[in-house]
XYZ file of C-alpha atoms in Angstrom:
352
model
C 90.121 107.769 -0.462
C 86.553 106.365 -1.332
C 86.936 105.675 -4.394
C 90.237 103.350 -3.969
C 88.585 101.398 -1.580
C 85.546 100.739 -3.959
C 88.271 99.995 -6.840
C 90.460 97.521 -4.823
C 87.160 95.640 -3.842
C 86.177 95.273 -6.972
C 89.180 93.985 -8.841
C 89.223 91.390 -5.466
C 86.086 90.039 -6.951
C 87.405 89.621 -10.071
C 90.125 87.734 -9.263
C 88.477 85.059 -6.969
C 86.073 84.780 -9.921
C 88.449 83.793 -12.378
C 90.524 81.774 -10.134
C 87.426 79.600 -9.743
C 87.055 79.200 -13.235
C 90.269 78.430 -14.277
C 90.191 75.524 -11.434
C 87.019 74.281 -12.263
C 88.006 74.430 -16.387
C 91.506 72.123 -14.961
C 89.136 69.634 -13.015
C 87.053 68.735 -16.393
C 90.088 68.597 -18.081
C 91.894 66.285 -16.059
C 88.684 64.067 -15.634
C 88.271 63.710 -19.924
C 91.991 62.543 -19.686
C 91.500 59.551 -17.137
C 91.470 56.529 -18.707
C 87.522 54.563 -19.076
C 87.369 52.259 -15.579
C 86.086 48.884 -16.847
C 82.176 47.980 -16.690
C 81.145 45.951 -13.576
C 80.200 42.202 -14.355
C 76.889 41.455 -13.988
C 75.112 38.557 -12.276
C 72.196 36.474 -12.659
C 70.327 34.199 -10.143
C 68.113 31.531 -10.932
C 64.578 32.512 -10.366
C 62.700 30.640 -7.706
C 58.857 29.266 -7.965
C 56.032 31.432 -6.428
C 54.776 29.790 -3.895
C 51.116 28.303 -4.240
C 48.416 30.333 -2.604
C 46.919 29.088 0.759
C 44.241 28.854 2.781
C 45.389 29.749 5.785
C 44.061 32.936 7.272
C 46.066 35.478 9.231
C 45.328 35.225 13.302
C 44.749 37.824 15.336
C 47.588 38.505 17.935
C 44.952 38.787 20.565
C 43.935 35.039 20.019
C 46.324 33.164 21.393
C 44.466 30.364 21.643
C 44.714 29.436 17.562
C 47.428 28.451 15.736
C 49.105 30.580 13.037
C 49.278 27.617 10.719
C 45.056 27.042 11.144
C 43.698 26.030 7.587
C 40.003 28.083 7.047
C 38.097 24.854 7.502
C 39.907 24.359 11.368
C 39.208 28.255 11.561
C 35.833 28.022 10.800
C 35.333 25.289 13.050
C 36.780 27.185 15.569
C 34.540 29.965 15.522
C 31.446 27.517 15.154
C 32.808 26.218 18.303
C 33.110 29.543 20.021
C 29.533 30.067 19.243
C 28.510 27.143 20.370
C 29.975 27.788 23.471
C 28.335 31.146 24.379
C 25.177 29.480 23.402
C 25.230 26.835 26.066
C 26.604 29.364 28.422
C 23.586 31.135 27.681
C 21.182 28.311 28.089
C 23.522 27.523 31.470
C 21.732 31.033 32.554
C 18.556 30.862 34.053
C 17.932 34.211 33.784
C 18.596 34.286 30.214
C 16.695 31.530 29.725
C 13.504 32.311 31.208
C 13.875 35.653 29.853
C 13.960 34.034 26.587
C 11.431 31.433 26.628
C 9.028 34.014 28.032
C 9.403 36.349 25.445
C 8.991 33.457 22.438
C 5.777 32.294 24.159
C 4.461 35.355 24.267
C 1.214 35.910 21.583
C 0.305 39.999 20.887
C -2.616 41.312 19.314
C -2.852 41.707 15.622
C -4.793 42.986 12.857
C -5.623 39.758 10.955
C -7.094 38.258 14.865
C -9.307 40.879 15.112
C -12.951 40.118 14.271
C -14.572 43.651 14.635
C -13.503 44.825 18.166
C -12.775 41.326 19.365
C -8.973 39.796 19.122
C -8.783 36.182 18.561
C -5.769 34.239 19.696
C -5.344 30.909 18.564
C -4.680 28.605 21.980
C -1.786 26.972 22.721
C -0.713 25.080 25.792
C 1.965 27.868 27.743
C 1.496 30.424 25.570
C 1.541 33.803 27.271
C -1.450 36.005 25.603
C -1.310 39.845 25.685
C -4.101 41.893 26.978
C -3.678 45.691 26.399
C -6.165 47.500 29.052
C -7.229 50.884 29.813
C -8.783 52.576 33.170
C -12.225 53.292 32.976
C -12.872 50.884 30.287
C -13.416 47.052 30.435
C -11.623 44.047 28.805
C -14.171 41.683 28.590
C -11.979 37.338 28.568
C -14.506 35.315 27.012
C -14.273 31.476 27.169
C -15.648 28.900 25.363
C -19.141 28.097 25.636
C -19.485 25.436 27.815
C -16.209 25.636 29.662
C -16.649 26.244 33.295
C -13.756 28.325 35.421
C -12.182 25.809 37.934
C -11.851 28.311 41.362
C -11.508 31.895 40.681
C -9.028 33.455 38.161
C -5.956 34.305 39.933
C -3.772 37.829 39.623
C -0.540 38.720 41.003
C -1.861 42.109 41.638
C -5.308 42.083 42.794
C -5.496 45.821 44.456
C -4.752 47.597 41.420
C -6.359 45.314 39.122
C -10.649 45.008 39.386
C -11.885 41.892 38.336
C -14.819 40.121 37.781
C -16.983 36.835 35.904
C -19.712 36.984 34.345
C -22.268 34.808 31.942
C -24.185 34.799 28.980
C -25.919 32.094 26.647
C -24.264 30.854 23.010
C -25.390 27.961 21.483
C -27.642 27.242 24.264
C -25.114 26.898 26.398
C -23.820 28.911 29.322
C -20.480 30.641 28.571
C -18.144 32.391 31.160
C -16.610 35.945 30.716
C -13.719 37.129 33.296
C -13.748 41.127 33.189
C -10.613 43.011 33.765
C -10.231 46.818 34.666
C -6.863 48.533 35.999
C -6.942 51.714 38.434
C -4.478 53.667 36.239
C -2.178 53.837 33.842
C 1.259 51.715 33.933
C 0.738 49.030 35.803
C 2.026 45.279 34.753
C 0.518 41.952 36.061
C -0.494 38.243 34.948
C -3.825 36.617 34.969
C -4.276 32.591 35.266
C -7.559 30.844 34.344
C -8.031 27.279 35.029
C -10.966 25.390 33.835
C -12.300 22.231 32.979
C -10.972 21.956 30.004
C -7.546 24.012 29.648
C -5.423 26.830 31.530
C -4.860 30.024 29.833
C -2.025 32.028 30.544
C -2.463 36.184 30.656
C -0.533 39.324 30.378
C -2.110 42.207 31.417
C -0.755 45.707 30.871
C -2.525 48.933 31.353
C -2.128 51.819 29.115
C -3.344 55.642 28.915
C -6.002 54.901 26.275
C -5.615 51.921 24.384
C -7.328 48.803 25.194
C -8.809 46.099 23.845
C -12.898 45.696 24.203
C -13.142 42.005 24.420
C -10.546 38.659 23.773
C -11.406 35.211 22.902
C -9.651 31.881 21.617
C -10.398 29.503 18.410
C -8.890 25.973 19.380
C -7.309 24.612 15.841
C -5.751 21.524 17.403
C -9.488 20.498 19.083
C -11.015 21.540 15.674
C -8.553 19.538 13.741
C -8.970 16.771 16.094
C -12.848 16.878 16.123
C -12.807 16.611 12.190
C -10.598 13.681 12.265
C -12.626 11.695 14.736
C -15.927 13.112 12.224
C -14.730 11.127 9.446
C -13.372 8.413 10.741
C -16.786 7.899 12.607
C -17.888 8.073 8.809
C -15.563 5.837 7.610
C -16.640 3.046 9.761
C -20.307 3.853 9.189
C -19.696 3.324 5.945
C -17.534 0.325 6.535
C -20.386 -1.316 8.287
C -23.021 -0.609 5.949
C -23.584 -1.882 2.210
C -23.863 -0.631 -1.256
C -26.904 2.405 -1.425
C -30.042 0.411 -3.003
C -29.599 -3.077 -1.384
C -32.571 -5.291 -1.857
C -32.366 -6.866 1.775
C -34.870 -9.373 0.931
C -33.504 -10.570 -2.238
C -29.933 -11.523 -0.356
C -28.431 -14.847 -0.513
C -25.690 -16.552 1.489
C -25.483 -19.183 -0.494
C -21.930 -19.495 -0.761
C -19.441 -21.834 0.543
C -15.708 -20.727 1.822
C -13.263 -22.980 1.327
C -8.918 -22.924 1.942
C -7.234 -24.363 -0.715
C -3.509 -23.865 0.132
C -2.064 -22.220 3.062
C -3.977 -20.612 5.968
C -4.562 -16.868 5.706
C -5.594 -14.967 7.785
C -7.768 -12.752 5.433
C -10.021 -16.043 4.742
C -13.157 -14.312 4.510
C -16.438 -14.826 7.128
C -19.080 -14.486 5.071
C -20.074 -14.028 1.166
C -23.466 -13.381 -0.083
C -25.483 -11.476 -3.350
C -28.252 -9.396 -3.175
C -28.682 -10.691 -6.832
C -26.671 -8.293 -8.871
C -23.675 -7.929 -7.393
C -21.289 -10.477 -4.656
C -20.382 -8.926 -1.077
C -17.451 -11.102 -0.001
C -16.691 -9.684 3.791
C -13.222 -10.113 5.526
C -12.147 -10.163 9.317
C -10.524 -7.447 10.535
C -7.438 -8.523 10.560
C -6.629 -8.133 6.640
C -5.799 -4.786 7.152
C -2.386 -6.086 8.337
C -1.803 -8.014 5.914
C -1.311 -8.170 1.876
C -4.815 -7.864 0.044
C -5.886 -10.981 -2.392
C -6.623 -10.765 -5.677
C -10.137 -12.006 -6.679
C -10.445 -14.476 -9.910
C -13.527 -15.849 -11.721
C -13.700 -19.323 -12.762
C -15.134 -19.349 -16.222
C -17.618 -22.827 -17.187
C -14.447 -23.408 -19.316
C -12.323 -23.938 -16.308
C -10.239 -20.628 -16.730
C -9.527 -17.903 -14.287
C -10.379 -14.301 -15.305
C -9.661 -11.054 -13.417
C -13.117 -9.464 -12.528
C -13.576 -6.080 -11.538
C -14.323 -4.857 -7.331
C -14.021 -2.261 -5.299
C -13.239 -2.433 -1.963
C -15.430 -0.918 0.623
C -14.440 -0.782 4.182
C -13.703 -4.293 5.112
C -15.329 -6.049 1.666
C -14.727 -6.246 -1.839
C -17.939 -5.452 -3.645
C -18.136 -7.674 -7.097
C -19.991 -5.731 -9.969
C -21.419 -9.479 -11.121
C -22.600 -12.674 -9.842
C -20.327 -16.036 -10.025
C -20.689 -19.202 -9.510
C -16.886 -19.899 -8.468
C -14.292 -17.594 -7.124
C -10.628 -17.579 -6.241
C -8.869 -15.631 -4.021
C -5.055 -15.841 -4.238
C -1.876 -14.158 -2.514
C 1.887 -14.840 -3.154
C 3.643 -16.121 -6.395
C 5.902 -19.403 -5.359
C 4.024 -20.006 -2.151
C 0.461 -19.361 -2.729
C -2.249 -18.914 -0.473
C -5.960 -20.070 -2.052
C -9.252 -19.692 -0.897
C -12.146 -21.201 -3.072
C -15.567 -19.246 -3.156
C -18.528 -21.332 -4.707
C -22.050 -21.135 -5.083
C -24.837 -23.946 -3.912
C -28.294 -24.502 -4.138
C -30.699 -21.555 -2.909
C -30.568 -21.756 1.391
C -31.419 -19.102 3.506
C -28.289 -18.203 5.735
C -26.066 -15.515 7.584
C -23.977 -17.439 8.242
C -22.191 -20.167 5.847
C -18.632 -20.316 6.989
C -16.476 -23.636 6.040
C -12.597 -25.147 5.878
């Protein structure tokens, strides 16, 4: 009975097996017969032109505010704007802005200041100088010699801070030294010093051990200004003076000043010759105005260029003449004739 069921199952098999081929062989079969379907047509479309490349930048959906069609120059612009924007609402802040111009006036201690154990700070009008201190140790302010404290130097914390002035001698003169000493660690104040001749500004901050033995100031603005005024002191020294080697007693003013054509107002005051060389001396007021140029007349009649220098307010003439020119201006000339006369003892020989 076992075995027939095994048998009938297997020619079942068998039969669905071949039954599937034989269907599958008819499909093929019938497909190779159908006749070819025709090929579809194909179409072409004229190609566009790419479009040329922009500028244009895309915009962030957040910003609303800009336009999607906003070239790079208007979004730059933009953004420059923006900027601008939080910078005056920054400098609309008074906190901010006291915040800030405190901290860009605010001058620390450096290495190429220091002379030995004493920082130099160059001064400047509102600048706020640092001063590192320590307890137990003292910070000695030195002014300049000669400058006298105005009052008393004034803290914002005078029960934590110690302070005190002193003086000593430089340069034979009497020189002022404020002396500052915190009572611990920590602490934060400012220092003002008004004297005679400026106000300095402090910053005093106490620290474990650090501190700084002694501060003073160089003044390059006074120094600057003090070397100016030395040479132009100089300048009119020398202005006022004549050439080294002057025989006084050999000078002669024996020169007339005459205006040929126009009236300048460089005509000189007074010419004279020390008997090597002409001093022709001008008023003041030909620094303001063009400078004439000197000519010799020659015994043949002819003008000739001689050589000068000028010194201060004359021209200094390398050789003696008997007859001068001085001219200014091409079309419209301005003359002045310079001649010599007899020997006569004068200062001053001024004519028109």
């Amino acid at each position: 009975m076992k075995t027939k069921i095994v048998t009938t199952t297997s020619l079942f098999i068998a039969i669905s097996v071949l039954s599937s081929g034989c269907a599958t062989l008819e499909d093929w079969k019938s497909k190779l017969e159908e006749p070819a379907k025709p090929a579809k047509k194909t179409t072409f479309v004229k190609a566009k032109p790419a479009r040329k490349a922009s500028n244009q930048l895309p915009v962030p959906s957040h910003n609303k505010a800009v336009s999607k069609s906003m070239t790079l120059a208007q979004w730059h612009a933009k953004f420059q704007e923006d900027d601008k924007a939080k910078t005056r609402a920054s400098h609309d802040n008074p906190y901010r802005a006291i915040q800030q111009a405190n901290r860009e006036a605010r001058r620390s201690p450096n290495k190429p200041g220091y002379f030995n154990s004493i920082m130099q700070y160059d001064y400047e009008p509102g600048a706020l100088f640092q001063v590192y201190t320590a307890p137990l140790r003292l910070t000695d302010i030195q002014l300049r010699p000669g400058e006298r404290i105005m009052g008393k130097p004034a803290a914002g914390d005078t029960v934590r801070w110690i302070l005190g002035v002193n003086e000593s001698v430089a340069n034979d003169q009497i020189q002022q030294h404020v002396l500052v000493k915190p009572t611990r660690a920590g602490l934060n104040t400012t220092l003002y010093i008004n004297t005679n001749q400026r106000t300095y500004l402090l910053e005093l901050s106490s620290h474990p051990k650090t501190f700084m033995a002694a501060v003073n100031w160089r003044y390059p603005q006074e120094e600057l200004n003090t070397a100016y005024n030395a040479a132009r002191a100089k300048q009119e020294r020398d202005s006022s003076t004549l050439a080294d080697n002057v025989d006084i007693s050999r000078l002669s003013f024996d020169y007339r000043i005459s205006k040929r054509s126009g009236s300048p107002d460089w005509t000189p005051t007074q010419v004279f010759d020390d008997g090597k060389k002409v001093y022709i001396r001008f008023p003041k007021a030909r620094a303001n105005s063009e400078a004439p140029a000197l000519f010799i007349v020659t015994e043949e009649g002819d003008q000739a260029l001689v050589n000068y220098r000028v010194k201060g307010d004359m021209y200094i003439v390398d050789r003696l003449f008997q007859q001068a020119e001085l001219r200014v201006g091409q079309k419209k000339q301005a003359v002045v004739n310079i001649s010599k006369h007899a020997a006569k003892k004068s200062f001053f020989n001024f004519s028109t």
